[in-house]
PDB file of C-alpha atoms in Angstrom:
ATOM      1  CA  UNK A 525     -72.575 -15.489  75.956  1.00  0.00           C
ATOM      2  CA  UNK A 526     -72.370 -17.101  72.503  1.00  0.00           C
ATOM      3  CA  UNK A 527     -72.891 -20.563  73.957  1.00  0.00           C
ATOM      4  CA  UNK A 528     -75.977 -19.374  75.861  1.00  0.00           C
ATOM      5  CA  UNK A 529     -77.483 -17.873  72.708  1.00  0.00           C
ATOM      6  CA  UNK A 530     -76.700 -21.025  70.726  1.00  0.00           C
ATOM      7  CA  UNK A 531     -78.337 -23.200  73.388  1.00  0.00           C
ATOM      8  CA  UNK A 532     -81.404 -20.945  73.434  1.00  0.00           C
ATOM      9  CA  UNK A 533     -81.675 -21.124  69.634  1.00  0.00           C
ATOM     10  CA  UNK A 534     -81.398 -24.922  69.646  1.00  0.00           C
ATOM     11  CA  UNK A 535     -84.035 -25.170  72.385  1.00  0.00           C
ATOM     12  CA  UNK A 536     -86.488 -23.007  70.418  1.00  0.00           C
ATOM     13  CA  UNK A 537     -85.884 -25.069  67.239  1.00  0.00           C
ATOM     14  CA  UNK A 538     -86.472 -28.322  69.091  1.00  0.00           C
ATOM     15  CA  UNK A 539     -89.610 -26.938  70.770  1.00  0.00           C
ATOM     16  CA  UNK A 540     -91.114 -25.842  67.450  1.00  0.00           C
ATOM     17  CA  UNK A 541     -90.325 -29.215  65.858  1.00  0.00           C
ATOM     18  CA  UNK A 542     -91.700 -31.085  68.869  1.00  0.00           C
ATOM     19  CA  UNK A 543     -94.947 -29.100  68.826  1.00  0.00           C
ATOM     20  CA  UNK A 544     -95.817 -30.426  65.363  1.00  0.00           C
ATOM     21  CA  UNK A 545     -94.954 -33.985  66.463  1.00  0.00           C
ATOM     22  CA  UNK A 546     -97.018 -33.702  69.661  1.00  0.00           C
ATOM     23  CA  UNK A 547    -100.151 -32.760  67.733  1.00  0.00           C
ATOM     24  CA  UNK A 548     -99.656 -35.658  65.313  1.00  0.00           C
ATOM     25  CA  UNK A 549     -98.972 -38.141  68.116  1.00  0.00           C
ATOM     26  CA  UNK A 550    -102.086 -37.035  70.018  1.00  0.00           C
ATOM     27  CA  UNK A 551    -104.288 -37.546  66.967  1.00  0.00           C
ATOM     28  CA  UNK A 552    -103.076 -41.109  66.285  1.00  0.00           C
ATOM     29  CA  UNK A 553    -105.659 -43.845  66.771  1.00  0.00           C
ATOM     30  CA  UNK A 554    -104.499 -46.394  69.318  1.00  0.00           C
ATOM     31  CA  UNK A 555    -106.589 -49.515  69.964  1.00  0.00           C
ATOM     32  CA  UNK A 556    -108.244 -49.505  73.382  1.00  0.00           C
ATOM     33  CA  UNK A 557    -107.735 -45.787  73.952  1.00  0.00           C
ATOM     34  CA  UNK A 558    -109.906 -42.758  73.322  1.00  0.00           C
ATOM     35  CA  UNK A 559    -109.737 -40.491  70.310  1.00  0.00           C
ATOM     36  CA  UNK A 560    -108.171 -37.042  70.503  1.00  0.00           C
ATOM     37  CA  UNK A 561    -109.047 -34.370  67.960  1.00  0.00           C
ATOM     38  CA  UNK A 562    -107.097 -31.118  67.981  1.00  0.00           C
ATOM     39  CA  UNK A 563    -108.901 -28.069  66.554  1.00  0.00           C
ATOM     40  CA  UNK A 564    -106.621 -25.137  65.843  1.00  0.00           C
ATOM     41  CA  UNK A 565    -106.302 -22.334  63.363  1.00  0.00           C
ATOM     42  CA  UNK A 566    -104.325 -23.364  60.263  1.00  0.00           C
ATOM     43  CA  UNK A 567    -102.178 -20.253  60.705  1.00  0.00           C
ATOM     44  CA  UNK A 568    -100.674 -21.820  63.839  1.00  0.00           C
ATOM     45  CA  UNK A 569     -99.467 -24.788  61.807  1.00  0.00           C
ATOM     46  CA  UNK A 570     -98.213 -22.405  59.102  1.00  0.00           C
ATOM     47  CA  UNK A 571     -96.029 -20.678  61.667  1.00  0.00           C
ATOM     48  CA  UNK A 572     -94.232 -23.921  62.436  1.00  0.00           C
ATOM     49  CA  UNK A 573     -94.101 -24.985  58.791  1.00  0.00           C
ATOM     50  CA  UNK A 574     -96.301 -28.081  59.051  1.00  0.00           C
ATOM     51  CA  UNK A 575     -99.582 -26.866  57.560  1.00  0.00           C
ATOM     52  CA  UNK A 576    -100.696 -28.422  54.317  1.00  0.00           C
ATOM     53  CA  UNK A 577    -103.279 -26.827  52.114  1.00  0.00           C
ATOM     54  CA  UNK A 578    -104.519 -27.316  48.594  1.00  0.00           C
ATOM     55  CA  UNK A 579    -103.623 -24.609  46.104  1.00  0.00           C
ATOM     56  CA  UNK A 580    -106.731 -23.080  44.531  1.00  0.00           C
ATOM     57  CA  UNK A 581    -107.561 -24.420  41.089  1.00  0.00           C
ATOM     58  CA  UNK A 582    -105.320 -27.492  41.448  1.00  0.00           C
ATOM     59  CA  UNK A 583    -105.209 -30.717  43.412  1.00  0.00           C
ATOM     60  CA  UNK A 584    -101.657 -29.930  44.510  1.00  0.00           C
ATOM     61  CA  UNK A 585    -100.883 -30.007  48.244  1.00  0.00           C
ATOM     62  CA  UNK A 586     -98.416 -27.462  49.605  1.00  0.00           C
ATOM     63  CA  UNK A 587     -96.830 -26.504  52.882  1.00  0.00           C
ATOM     64  CA  UNK A 588     -97.132 -22.834  53.821  1.00  0.00           C
ATOM     65  CA  UNK A 589     -93.905 -21.383  55.185  1.00  0.00           C
ATOM     66  CA  UNK A 590     -92.090 -18.084  55.446  1.00  0.00           C
ATOM     67  CA  UNK A 591     -89.704 -17.523  52.569  1.00  0.00           C
ATOM     68  CA  UNK A 592     -88.914 -15.142  49.736  1.00  0.00           C
ATOM     69  CA  UNK A 593     -90.354 -14.017  46.414  1.00  0.00           C
ATOM     70  CA  UNK A 594     -89.054 -11.656  43.761  1.00  0.00           C
ATOM     71  CA  UNK A 595     -91.295  -8.661  43.187  1.00  0.00           C
ATOM     72  CA  UNK A 596     -91.356  -7.644  39.531  1.00  0.00           C
ATOM     73  CA  UNK A 597     -94.167  -5.100  39.620  1.00  0.00           C
ATOM     74  CA  UNK A 598     -95.855  -2.778  42.121  1.00  0.00           C
ATOM     75  CA  UNK A 599     -98.467  -0.325  40.890  1.00  0.00           C
ATOM     76  CA  UNK A 600    -101.275   1.693  42.401  1.00  0.00           C
ATOM     77  CA  UNK A 601    -104.920   0.736  42.832  1.00  0.00           C
ATOM     78  CA  UNK A 602    -106.106   1.771  39.358  1.00  0.00           C
ATOM     79  CA  UNK A 603    -107.503  -0.381  36.572  1.00  0.00           C
ATOM     80  CA  UNK A 604    -104.420   0.492  34.513  1.00  0.00           C
ATOM     81  CA  UNK A 605    -102.138  -0.880  37.244  1.00  0.00           C
ATOM     82  CA  UNK A 606    -104.148  -4.099  37.266  1.00  0.00           C
ATOM     83  CA  UNK A 607    -103.632  -4.548  33.524  1.00  0.00           C
ATOM     84  CA  UNK A 608     -99.935  -3.716  33.837  1.00  0.00           C
ATOM     85  CA  UNK A 609     -99.524  -6.311  36.606  1.00  0.00           C
ATOM     86  CA  UNK A 610    -101.199  -8.935  34.431  1.00  0.00           C
ATOM     87  CA  UNK A 611     -98.997  -7.919  31.493  1.00  0.00           C
ATOM     88  CA  UNK A 612     -95.832  -8.286  33.573  1.00  0.00           C
ATOM     89  CA  UNK A 613     -97.134 -11.647  34.775  1.00  0.00           C
ATOM     90  CA  UNK A 614     -97.539 -12.818  31.163  1.00  0.00           C
ATOM     91  CA  UNK A 615     -94.020 -11.619  30.314  1.00  0.00           C
ATOM     92  CA  UNK A 616     -92.527 -13.522  33.255  1.00  0.00           C
ATOM     93  CA  UNK A 617     -94.382 -16.683  32.188  1.00  0.00           C
ATOM     94  CA  UNK A 618     -93.047 -16.229  28.661  1.00  0.00           C
ATOM     95  CA  UNK A 619     -89.410 -15.951  29.782  1.00  0.00           C
ATOM     96  CA  UNK A 620     -89.593 -18.344  32.762  1.00  0.00           C
ATOM     97  CA  UNK A 621     -92.509 -20.792  32.342  1.00  0.00           C
ATOM     98  CA  UNK A 622     -91.304 -22.979  35.236  1.00  0.00           C
ATOM     99  CA  UNK A 623     -91.633 -20.195  37.831  1.00  0.00           C
ATOM    100  CA  UNK A 624     -94.871 -19.687  39.748  1.00  0.00           C
ATOM    101  CA  UNK A 625     -96.206 -16.136  39.313  1.00  0.00           C
ATOM    102  CA  UNK A 626     -98.524 -14.461  41.830  1.00  0.00           C
ATOM    103  CA  UNK A 627    -100.468 -11.364  40.777  1.00  0.00           C
ATOM    104  CA  UNK A 628    -102.767  -9.892  43.394  1.00  0.00           C
ATOM    105  CA  UNK A 629    -104.088  -6.720  44.957  1.00  0.00           C
ATOM    106  CA  UNK A 630    -102.667  -5.811  48.346  1.00  0.00           C
ATOM    107  CA  UNK A 631    -104.130  -2.477  49.375  1.00  0.00           C
ATOM    108  CA  UNK A 632    -103.251   0.080  48.104  1.00  0.00           C
ATOM    109  CA  UNK A 633    -101.462  -1.472  45.103  1.00  0.00           C
ATOM    110  CA  UNK A 634    -101.308  -4.261  42.539  1.00  0.00           C
ATOM    111  CA  UNK A 635     -98.340  -6.608  42.913  1.00  0.00           C
ATOM    112  CA  UNK A 636     -96.712  -9.210  40.730  1.00  0.00           C
ATOM    113  CA  UNK A 637     -94.314 -11.546  42.517  1.00  0.00           C
ATOM    114  CA  UNK A 638     -92.406 -14.574  41.314  1.00  0.00           C
ATOM    115  CA  UNK A 639     -91.259 -17.822  42.892  1.00  0.00           C
ATOM    116  CA  UNK A 640     -91.355 -19.673  46.177  1.00  0.00           C
ATOM    117  CA  UNK A 641     -87.838 -19.526  47.566  1.00  0.00           C
ATOM    118  CA  UNK A 642     -86.740 -20.927  50.919  1.00  0.00           C
ATOM    119  CA  UNK A 643     -83.559 -18.846  51.029  1.00  0.00           C
ATOM    120  CA  UNK A 644     -82.481 -15.359  50.046  1.00  0.00           C
ATOM    121  CA  UNK A 645     -79.755 -16.878  47.853  1.00  0.00           C
ATOM    122  CA  UNK A 646     -82.286 -18.759  45.699  1.00  0.00           C
ATOM    123  CA  UNK A 647     -84.345 -15.590  45.302  1.00  0.00           C
ATOM    124  CA  UNK A 648     -81.265 -13.566  44.418  1.00  0.00           C
ATOM    125  CA  UNK A 649     -80.289 -16.018  41.653  1.00  0.00           C
ATOM    126  CA  UNK A 650     -83.742 -15.594  40.084  1.00  0.00           C
ATOM    127  CA  UNK A 651     -83.547 -11.818  40.540  1.00  0.00           C
ATOM    128  CA  UNK A 652     -80.307 -11.788  38.523  1.00  0.00           C
ATOM    129  CA  UNK A 653     -81.903 -13.904  35.778  1.00  0.00           C
ATOM    130  CA  UNK A 654     -84.885 -11.544  35.613  1.00  0.00           C
ATOM    131  CA  UNK A 655     -82.632  -8.485  35.383  1.00  0.00           C
ATOM    132  CA  UNK A 656     -80.512 -10.267  32.793  1.00  0.00           C
ATOM    133  CA  UNK A 657     -83.402 -10.327  30.330  1.00  0.00           C
ATOM    134  CA  UNK A 658     -83.377  -6.524  30.159  1.00  0.00           C
ATOM    135  CA  UNK A 659     -87.183  -6.519  30.425  1.00  0.00           C
ATOM    136  CA  UNK A 660     -87.562  -6.513  34.217  1.00  0.00           C
ATOM    137  CA  UNK A 661     -85.585  -3.613  35.633  1.00  0.00           C
ATOM    138  CA  UNK A 662     -87.105  -2.692  39.000  1.00  0.00           C
ATOM    139  CA  UNK A 663     -87.101  -6.035  40.765  1.00  0.00           C
ATOM    140  CA  UNK A 664     -86.585  -6.676  44.467  1.00  0.00           C
ATOM    141  CA  UNK A 665     -86.677  -9.514  46.959  1.00  0.00           C
ATOM    142  CA  UNK A 666     -89.519  -9.579  49.496  1.00  0.00           C
ATOM    143  CA  UNK A 667     -90.130 -11.801  52.496  1.00  0.00           C
ATOM    144  CA  UNK A 668     -93.513 -13.480  52.244  1.00  0.00           C
ATOM    145  CA  UNK A 669     -95.451 -16.640  52.982  1.00  0.00           C
ATOM    146  CA  UNK A 670     -94.586 -19.145  50.256  1.00  0.00           C
ATOM    147  CA  UNK A 671     -95.932 -22.467  48.985  1.00  0.00           C
ATOM    148  CA  UNK A 672     -93.659 -25.503  49.167  1.00  0.00           C
ATOM    149  CA  UNK A 673     -95.071 -28.378  47.061  1.00  0.00           C
ATOM    150  CA  UNK A 674     -95.292 -31.821  48.650  1.00  0.00           C
TER     151      UNK A 674
END
């Protein structure tokens, strides 16, 4: 049973990896052959971890992938909650200037989340550092789409 599950897992991993390579190989220009252009939603590429996008306000290219962030604030949909989220964001930047901070409205609340972590362990290490300051008390790890810089 375990061997069957392991084989199935390896097959799925290889299929996902091969899908990204197939698209790239189809789009290569080869002398004497036609041109193939693949049009697909960028979310499909994001699911397999190969999509590259430019982060707004910068010229930095990133790969979108599923990962983890540390949530440091969750409020309601009021103007006060918006200001509190921005205040928490400024505090995080003061204590940890190297960490990316994301403050946004996700109905019905304002959120402030920190980091782009590929593993739960990386997120947990940052969570402990945030708690260690004594300023950020109600922090938690959330699974979310993250940006991996190229």
